[in-house]
Tab-separated table of C-alpha atoms and ligand atoms in Angstrom:
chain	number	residue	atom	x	y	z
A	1	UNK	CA	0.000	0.000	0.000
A	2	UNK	CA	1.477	3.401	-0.936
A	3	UNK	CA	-0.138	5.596	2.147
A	4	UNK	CA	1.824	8.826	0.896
A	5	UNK	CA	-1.059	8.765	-1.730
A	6	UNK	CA	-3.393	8.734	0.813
A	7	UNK	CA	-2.342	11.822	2.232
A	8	UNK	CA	-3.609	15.458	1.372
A	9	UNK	CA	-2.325	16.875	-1.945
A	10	UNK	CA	-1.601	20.002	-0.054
A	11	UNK	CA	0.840	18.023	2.600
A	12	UNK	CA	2.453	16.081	0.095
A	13	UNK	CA	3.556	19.513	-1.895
A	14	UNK	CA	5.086	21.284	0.933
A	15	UNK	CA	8.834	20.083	1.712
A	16	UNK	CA	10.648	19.572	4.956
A	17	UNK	CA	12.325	22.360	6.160
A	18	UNK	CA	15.832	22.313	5.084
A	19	UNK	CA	16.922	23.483	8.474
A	20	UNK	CA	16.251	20.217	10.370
A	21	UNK	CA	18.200	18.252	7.623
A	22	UNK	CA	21.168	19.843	8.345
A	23	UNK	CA	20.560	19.027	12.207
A	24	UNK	CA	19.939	15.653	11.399
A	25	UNK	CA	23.046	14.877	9.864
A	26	UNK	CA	25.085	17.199	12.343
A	27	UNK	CA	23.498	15.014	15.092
A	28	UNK	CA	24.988	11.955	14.185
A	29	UNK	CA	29.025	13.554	13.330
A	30	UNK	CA	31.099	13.962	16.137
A	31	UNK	CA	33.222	17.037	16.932
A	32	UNK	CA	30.735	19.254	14.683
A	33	UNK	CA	30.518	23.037	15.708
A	34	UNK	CA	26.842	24.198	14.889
A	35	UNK	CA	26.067	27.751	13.574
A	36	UNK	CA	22.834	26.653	12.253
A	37	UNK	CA	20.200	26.356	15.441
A	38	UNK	CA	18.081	29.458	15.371
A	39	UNK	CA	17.808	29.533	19.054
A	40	UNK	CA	19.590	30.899	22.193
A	41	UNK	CA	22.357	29.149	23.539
A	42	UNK	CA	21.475	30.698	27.430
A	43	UNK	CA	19.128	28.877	29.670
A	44	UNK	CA	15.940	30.755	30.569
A	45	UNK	CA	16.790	33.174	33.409
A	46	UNK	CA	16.809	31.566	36.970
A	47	UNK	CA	14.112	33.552	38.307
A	48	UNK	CA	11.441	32.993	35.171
A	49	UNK	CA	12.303	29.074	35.529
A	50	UNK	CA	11.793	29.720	39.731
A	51	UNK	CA	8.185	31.304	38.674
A	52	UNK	CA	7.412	28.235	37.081
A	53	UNK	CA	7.978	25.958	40.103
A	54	UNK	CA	6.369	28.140	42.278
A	55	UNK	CA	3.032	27.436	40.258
A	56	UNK	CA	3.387	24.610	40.394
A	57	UNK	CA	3.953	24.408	44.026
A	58	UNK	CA	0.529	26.673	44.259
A	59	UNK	CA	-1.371	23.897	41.627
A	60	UNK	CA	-1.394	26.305	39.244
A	61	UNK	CA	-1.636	23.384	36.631
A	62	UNK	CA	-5.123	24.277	34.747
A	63	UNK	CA	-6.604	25.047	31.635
A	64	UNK	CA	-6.771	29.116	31.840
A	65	UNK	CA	-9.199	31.159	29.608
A	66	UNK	CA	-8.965	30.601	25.792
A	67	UNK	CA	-7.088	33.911	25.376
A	68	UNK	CA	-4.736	33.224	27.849
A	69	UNK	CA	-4.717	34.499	31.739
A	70	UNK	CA	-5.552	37.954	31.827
A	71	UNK	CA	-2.634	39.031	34.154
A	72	UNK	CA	-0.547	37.811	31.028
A	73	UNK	CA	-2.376	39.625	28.447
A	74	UNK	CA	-2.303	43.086	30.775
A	75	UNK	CA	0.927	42.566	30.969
A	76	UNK	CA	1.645	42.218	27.009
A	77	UNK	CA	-0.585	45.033	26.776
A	78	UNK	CA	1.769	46.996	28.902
A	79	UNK	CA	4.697	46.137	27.483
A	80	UNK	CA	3.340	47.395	24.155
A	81	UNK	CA	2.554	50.519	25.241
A	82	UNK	CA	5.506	51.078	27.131
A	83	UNK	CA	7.983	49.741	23.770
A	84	UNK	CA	5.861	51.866	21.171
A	85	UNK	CA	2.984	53.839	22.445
A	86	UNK	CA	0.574	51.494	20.924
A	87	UNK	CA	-2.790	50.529	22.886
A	88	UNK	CA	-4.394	47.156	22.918
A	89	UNK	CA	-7.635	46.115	25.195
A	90	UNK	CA	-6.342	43.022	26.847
A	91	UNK	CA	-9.462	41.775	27.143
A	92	UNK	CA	-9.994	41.155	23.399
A	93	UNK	CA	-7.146	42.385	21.369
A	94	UNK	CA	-4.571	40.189	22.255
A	95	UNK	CA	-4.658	35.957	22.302
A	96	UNK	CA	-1.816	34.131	24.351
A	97	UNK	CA	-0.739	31.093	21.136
A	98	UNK	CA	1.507	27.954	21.591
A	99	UNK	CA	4.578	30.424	20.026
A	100	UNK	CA	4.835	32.865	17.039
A	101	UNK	CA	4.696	29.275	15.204
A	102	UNK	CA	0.759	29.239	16.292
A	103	UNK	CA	-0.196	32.466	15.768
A	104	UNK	CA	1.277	32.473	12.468
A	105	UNK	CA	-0.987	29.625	11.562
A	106	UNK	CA	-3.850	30.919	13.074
A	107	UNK	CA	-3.582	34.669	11.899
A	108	UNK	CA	-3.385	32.674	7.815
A	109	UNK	CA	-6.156	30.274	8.968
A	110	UNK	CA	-8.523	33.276	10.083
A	111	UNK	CA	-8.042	35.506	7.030
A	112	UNK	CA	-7.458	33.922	4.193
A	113	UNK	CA	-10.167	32.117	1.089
A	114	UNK	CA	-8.826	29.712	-0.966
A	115	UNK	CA	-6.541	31.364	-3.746
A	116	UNK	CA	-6.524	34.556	-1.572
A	117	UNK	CA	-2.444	35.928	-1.518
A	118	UNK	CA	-0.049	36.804	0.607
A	119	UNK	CA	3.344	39.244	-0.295
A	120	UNK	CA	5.983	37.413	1.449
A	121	UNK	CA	9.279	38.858	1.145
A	122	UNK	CA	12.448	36.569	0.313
A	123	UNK	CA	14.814	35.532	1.800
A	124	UNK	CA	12.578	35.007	4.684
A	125	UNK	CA	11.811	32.227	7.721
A	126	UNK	CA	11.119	28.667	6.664
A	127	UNK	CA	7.401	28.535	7.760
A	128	UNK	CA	6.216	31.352	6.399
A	129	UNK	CA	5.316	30.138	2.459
A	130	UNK	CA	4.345	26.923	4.250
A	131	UNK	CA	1.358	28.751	6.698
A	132	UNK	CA	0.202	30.076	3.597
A	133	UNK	CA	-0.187	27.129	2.031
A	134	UNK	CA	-1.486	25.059	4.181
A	135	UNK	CA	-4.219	27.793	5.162
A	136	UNK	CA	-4.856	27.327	0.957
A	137	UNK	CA	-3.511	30.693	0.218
A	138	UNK	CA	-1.242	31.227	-2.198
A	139	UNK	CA	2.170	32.595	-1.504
A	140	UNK	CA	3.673	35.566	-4.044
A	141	UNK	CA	7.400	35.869	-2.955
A	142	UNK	CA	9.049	39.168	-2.986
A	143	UNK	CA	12.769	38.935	-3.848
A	144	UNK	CA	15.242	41.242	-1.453
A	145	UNK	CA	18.482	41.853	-1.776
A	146	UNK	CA	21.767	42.396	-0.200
A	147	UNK	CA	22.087	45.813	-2.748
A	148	UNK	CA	18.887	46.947	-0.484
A	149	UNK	CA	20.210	45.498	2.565
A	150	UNK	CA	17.321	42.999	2.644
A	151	UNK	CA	14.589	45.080	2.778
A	152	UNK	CA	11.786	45.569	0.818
A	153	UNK	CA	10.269	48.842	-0.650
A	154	UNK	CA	6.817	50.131	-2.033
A	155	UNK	CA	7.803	50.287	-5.322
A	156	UNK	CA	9.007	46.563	-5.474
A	157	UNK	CA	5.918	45.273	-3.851
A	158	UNK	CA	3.822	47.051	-6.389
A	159	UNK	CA	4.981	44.875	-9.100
A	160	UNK	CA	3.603	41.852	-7.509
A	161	UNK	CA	-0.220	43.580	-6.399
A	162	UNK	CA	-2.867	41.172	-7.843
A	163	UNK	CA	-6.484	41.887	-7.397
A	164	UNK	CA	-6.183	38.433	-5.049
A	165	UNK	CA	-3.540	40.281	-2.541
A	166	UNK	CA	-5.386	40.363	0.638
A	167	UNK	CA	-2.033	40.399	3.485
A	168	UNK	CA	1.557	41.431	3.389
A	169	UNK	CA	3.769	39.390	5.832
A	170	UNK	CA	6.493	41.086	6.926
A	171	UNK	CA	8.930	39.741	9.647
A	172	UNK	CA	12.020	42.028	10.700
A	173	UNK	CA	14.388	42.203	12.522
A	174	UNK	CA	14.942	39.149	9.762
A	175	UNK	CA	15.708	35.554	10.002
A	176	UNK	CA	17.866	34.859	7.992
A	177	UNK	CA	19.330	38.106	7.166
A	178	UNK	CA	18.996	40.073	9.993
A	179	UNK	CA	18.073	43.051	8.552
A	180	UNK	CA	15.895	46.039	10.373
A	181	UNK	CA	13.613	48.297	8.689
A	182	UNK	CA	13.877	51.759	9.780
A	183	UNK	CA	10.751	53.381	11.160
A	184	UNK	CA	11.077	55.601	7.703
A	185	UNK	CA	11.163	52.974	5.055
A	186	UNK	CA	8.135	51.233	6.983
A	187	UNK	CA	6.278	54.445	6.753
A	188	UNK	CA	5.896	53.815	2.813
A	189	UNK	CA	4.835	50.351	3.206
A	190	UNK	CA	2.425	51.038	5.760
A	191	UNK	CA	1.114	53.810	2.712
A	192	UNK	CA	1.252	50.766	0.253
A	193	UNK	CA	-1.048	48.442	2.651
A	194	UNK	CA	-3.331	51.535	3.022
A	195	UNK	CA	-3.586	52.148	-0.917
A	196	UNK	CA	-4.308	48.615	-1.825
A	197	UNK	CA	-6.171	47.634	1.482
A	198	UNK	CA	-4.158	45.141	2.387
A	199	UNK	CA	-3.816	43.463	6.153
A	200	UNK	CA	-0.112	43.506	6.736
A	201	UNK	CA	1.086	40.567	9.432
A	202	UNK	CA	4.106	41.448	11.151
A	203	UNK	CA	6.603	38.810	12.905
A	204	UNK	CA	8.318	40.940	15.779
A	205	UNK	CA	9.841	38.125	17.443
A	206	UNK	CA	13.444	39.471	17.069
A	207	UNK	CA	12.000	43.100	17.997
A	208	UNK	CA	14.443	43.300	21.561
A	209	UNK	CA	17.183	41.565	19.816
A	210	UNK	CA	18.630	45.092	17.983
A	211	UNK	CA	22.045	46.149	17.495
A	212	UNK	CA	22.424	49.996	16.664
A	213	UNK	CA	19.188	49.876	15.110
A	214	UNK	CA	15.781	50.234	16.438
A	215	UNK	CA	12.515	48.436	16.540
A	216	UNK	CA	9.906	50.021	15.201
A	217	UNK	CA	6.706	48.009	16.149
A	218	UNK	CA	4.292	48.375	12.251
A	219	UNK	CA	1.062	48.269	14.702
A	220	UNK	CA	2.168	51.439	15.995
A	221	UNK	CA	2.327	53.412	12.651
A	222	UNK	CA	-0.115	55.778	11.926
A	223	UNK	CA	-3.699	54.228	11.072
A	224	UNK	CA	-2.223	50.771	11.004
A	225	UNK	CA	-3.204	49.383	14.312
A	226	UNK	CA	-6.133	47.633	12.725
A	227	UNK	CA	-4.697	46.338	9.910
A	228	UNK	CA	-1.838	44.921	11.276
A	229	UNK	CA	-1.871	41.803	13.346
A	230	UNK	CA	1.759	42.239	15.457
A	231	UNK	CA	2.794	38.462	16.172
A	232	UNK	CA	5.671	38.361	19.050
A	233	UNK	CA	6.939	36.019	21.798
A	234	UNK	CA	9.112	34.890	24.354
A	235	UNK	CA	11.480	32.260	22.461
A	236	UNK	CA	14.303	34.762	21.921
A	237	UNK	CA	14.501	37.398	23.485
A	238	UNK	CA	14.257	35.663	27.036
A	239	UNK	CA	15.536	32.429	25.640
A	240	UNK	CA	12.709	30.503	26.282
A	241	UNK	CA	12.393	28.436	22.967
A	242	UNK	CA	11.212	25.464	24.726
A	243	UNK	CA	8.312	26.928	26.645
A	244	UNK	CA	6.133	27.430	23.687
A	245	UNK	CA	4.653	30.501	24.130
A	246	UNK	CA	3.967	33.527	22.154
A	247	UNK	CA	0.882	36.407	21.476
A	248	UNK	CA	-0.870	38.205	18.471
A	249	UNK	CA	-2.100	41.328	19.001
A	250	UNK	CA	-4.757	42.942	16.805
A	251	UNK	CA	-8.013	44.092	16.671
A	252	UNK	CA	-10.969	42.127	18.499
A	253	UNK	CA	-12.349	40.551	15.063
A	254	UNK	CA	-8.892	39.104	13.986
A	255	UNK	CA	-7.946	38.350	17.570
A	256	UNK	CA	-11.954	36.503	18.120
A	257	UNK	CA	-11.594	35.065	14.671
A	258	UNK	CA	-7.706	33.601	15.584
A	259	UNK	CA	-9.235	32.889	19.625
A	260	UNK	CA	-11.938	30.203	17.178
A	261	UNK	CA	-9.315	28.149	15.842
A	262	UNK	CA	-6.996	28.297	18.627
A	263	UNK	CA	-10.170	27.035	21.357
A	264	UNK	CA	-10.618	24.340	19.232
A	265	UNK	CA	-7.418	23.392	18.173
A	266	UNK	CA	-5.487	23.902	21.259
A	267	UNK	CA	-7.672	25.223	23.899
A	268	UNK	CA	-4.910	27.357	25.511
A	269	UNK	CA	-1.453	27.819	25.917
A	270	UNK	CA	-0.191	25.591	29.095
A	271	UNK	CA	-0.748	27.646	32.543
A	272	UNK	CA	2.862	26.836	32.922
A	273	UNK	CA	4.681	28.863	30.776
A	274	UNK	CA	1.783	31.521	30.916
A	275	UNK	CA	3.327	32.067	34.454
A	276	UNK	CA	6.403	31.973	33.485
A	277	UNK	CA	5.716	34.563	30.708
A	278	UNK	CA	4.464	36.782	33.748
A	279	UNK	CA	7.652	36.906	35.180
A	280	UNK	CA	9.766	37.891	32.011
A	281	UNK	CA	7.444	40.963	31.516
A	282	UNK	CA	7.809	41.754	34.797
A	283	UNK	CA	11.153	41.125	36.170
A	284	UNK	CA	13.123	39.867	32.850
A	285	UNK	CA	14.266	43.374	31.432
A	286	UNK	CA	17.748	43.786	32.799
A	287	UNK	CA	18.626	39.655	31.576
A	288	UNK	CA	17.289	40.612	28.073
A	289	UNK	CA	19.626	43.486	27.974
A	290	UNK	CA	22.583	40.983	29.189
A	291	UNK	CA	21.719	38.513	26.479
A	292	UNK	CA	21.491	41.462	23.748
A	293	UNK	CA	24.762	42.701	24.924
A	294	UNK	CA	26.673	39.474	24.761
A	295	UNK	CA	24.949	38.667	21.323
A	296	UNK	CA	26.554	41.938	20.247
A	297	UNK	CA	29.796	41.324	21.026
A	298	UNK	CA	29.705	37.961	19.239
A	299	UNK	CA	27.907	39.264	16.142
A	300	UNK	CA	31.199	42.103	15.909
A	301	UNK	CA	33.314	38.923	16.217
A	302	UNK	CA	31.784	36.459	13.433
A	303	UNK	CA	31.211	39.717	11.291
A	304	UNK	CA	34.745	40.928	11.255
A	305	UNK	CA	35.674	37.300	10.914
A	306	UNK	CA	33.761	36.439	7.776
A	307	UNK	CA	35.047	40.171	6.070
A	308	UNK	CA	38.780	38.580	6.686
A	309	UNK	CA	38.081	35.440	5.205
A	310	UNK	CA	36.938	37.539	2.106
A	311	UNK	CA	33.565	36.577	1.947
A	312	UNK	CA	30.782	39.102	1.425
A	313	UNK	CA	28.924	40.019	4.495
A	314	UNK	CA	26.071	42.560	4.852
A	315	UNK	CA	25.869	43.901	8.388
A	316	UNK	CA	23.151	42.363	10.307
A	317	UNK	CA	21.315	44.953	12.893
A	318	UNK	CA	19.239	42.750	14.357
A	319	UNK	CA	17.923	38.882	15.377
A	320	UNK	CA	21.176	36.361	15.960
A	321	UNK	CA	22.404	35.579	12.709
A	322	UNK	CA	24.733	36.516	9.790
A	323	UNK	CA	24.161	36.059	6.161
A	324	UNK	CA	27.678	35.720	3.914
A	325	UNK	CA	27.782	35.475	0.235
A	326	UNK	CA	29.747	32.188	-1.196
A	327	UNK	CA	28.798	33.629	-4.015
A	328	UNK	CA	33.216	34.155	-4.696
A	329	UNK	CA	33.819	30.041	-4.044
A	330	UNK	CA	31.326	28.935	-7.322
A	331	UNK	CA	29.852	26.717	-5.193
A	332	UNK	CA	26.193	26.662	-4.941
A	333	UNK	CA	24.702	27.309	-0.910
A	334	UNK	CA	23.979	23.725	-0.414
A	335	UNK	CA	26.860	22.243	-1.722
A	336	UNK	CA	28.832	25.068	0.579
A	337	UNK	CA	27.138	23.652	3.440
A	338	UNK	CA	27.518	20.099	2.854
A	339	UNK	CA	31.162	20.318	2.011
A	340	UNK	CA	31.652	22.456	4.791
A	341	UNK	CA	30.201	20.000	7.299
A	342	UNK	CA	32.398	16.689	6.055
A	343	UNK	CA	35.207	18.652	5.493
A	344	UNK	CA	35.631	20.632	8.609
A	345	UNK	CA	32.796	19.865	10.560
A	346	UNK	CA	31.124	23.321	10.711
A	347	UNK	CA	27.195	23.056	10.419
A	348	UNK	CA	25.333	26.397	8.798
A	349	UNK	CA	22.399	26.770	6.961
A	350	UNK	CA	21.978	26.741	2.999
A	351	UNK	CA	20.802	30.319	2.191
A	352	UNK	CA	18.357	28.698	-0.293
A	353	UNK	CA	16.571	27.026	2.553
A	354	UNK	CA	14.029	30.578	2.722
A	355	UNK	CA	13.634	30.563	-0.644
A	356	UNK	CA	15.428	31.620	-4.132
A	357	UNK	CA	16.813	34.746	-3.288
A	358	UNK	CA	18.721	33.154	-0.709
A	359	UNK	CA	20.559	30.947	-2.759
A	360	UNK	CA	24.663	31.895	-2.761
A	361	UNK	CA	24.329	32.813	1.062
A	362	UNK	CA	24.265	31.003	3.861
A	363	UNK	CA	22.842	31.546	7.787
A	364	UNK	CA	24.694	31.297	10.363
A	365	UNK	CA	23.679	31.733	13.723
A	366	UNK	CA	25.995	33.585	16.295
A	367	UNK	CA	23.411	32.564	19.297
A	368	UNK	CA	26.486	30.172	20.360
A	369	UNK	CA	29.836	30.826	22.772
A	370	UNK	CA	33.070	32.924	21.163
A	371	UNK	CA	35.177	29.765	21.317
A	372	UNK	CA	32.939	28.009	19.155
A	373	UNK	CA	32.291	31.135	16.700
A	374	UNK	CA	35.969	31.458	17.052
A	375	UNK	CA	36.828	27.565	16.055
A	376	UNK	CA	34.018	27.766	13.195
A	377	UNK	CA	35.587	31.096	11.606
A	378	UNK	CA	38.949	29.200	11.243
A	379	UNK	CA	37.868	26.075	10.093
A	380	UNK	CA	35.353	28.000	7.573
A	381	UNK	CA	38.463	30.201	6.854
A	382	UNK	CA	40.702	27.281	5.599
A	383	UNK	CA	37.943	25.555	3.939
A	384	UNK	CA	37.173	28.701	1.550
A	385	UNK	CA	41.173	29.110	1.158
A	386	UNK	CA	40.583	26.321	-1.041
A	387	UNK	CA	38.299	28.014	-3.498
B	1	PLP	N1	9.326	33.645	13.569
B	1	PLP	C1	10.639	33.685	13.273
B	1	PLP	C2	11.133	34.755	12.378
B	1	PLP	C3	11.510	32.732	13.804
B	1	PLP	O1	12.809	32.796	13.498
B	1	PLP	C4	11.005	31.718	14.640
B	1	PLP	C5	11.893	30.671	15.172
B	1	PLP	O2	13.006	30.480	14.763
B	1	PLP	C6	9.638	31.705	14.917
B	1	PLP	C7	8.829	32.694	14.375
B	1	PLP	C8	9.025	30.667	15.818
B	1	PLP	O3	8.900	31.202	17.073
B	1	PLP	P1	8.217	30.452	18.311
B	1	PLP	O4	9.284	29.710	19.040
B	1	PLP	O5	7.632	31.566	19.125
B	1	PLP	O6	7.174	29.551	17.759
């Protein structure tokens, strides 16, 4: 019996991210260094963890309200305000989701009609085309470009406006890039989503993770508010990846049409990281600005380090990652990174992994200690001396 023809069309067309592949065969080398996990290499601060088993202590180990616990959602809703002067009712504006990864999927789920599409700008993280998809949109990629420093403008997306464009999804500080928008060059594209009426969904989850640069939240843009459904969570910035937790933020008929799906689907997000979440807002500031600092310091190092080797490198200003052109050793970015890996044992990520116009770059996540960033540039040093 061949069950893979069992299974829906609309499965069967998506592919595997091409991030875990590279895990996979990391996983089973020894001696590998590993620039390639998008995630913080620090364990969640003491004191969020200590929240945790205090709730638990207390029984706090219920189902909570569909939108989450509403000491969490004031909280969000103060945190908003206080970051960028934007207002949300936390009684209906914002919905507590199993990680940006859920909202993501409910935010495509609640909007979009089969054949509806969504501007999705290149290169750009691996779920994104995927969401769309699956929610039976149809996903129009937007090339970017190191000449632009990976942003897009209004004038680019204009070329790809179809009567069928019905959201933009926009997600910076980037992965894989790391590029920030300025609060100016989001200012025309908030103009383009007002002139063609589009709902623009906005990834923030790198928005505290900014290096001489600075976040400019697109909810808080003039008139935008209710157009723009601002996704965000805890998984970077206070390195809790493996808590699953993360918010939308919108107005109450996205945010009641997202709370549908995600009462059915999931219910709610587990009490236990919703307590935990608590405590970041509250008392997790000055760690963040530890973790941002030492990030920093590392994303100078690999930066200067790739610019010696002689390869390529715009200047990332935000998230944890760097994106180098190969383009100068003729190989393509998968064969980089899989000659890289046996040869020298360095694991990165093919640029063409988030799409086309990442192809002749690769990712490589600085979210890991100098030594190893330090080890990685020499080995990736000597393997390019060969090209
Ligand atoms: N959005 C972006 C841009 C990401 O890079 C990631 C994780 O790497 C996610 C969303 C997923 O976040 P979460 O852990 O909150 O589901």
């Amino acid at each position: 019996m061949n069950w893979s023809e069992r299974l829906s069309p609309t499965v069967n067309a998506i592919p595997p991210s091409g991030i875990r592949r590279f895990f996979d065969i990391a996983a089973d080398m020894k001696g590998v260094i590993s620039l390639g996990v998008g995630e913080p290499d620090f364990v969640t601060p003491w004191h969020i963890r200590e929240s945790c088993i205090y709730g638990l202590h207390k029984g706090y180990t219920s189902y909570t309200s569909n939108y989450g616990l509403l000491e969490l959602r004031e909280e969000i809703v103060k945190s908003l305000y206080n970051d960028y002067q934007v207002t949300y009712d936390p009684r209906q504006e914002v919905l507590v989701t199993v990680g940006v990864s859920e909202a993501l999927d409910l935010a495509m789920r609640a909007l979009l009609s089969p054949g509806d599409e969504v501007l999705v700008p290149e290169p750009c993280y691996v779920s994104y085309k995927s969401c769309v998809t699956l929610a039976g949109g149809v996903a129009v990629t937007v090339p970017t470009s190191i000449d632009n420093q990976f942003c897009i403008t209004a004038d680019q997306l204009e070329a790809y406006v179809t009567p069928r464009t019905k959201v933009l999804l926009i997600g910076y500080p980037n992965n894989p890039t790391g590029a920030v928008m300025t609060r100016e060059a989001l200012m025309s594209i908030a103009a383009f989503a007002q002139k063609h009426d589009l709902i623009v969904i906005s990834d923030e989850i790198y928005a505290k993770l900014t290096y001489d640069a600075t976040h400019t939240c697109f909810s808080s843009l003039p008139d935008m508010r209710d157009r723009t459904i601002v996704l965000n969570g805890f998984s970077k910035a206070y390195a809790m990846t493996g808590w699953r937790i993360g918010y939308a933020a919108s107005n109450a008929d996205f945010i009641g049409a997202m709370t549908k799906i995600h009462q059915y689907t999931m219910l709610c997000t587990p009490i236990t990281a919703q307590v935990a979440a608590i405590e970041a807002l509250k008392r997790g500031e000055s760690q963040v600005t530890h973790m941002v600092t030492e990030y920093n310091q590392r994303r100078r190092l690999i930066l200067d380090g790739f610019r010696e080797i002689g390869l390529e490198c715009f200047e990332p200003k935000g998230a944890f990652y760097v994106f180098p052109s190969i383009k100068s050793t003729g190989l393509t970015s998968l064969e980089f990174a899989e000659q890289l890996l046996m040869s020298e044992k360095v694991a990165l990520v093919p640029g063409n992994a988030f799409g086309d116009s990442g192809e002749g770059f690769v990712r490589c996540s600085y979210a890991t200690s100098t030594k190893n960033i330090t080890e990685a540039l020499q080995r990736i040093g000597r393997f390019v001396a060969k090209f």
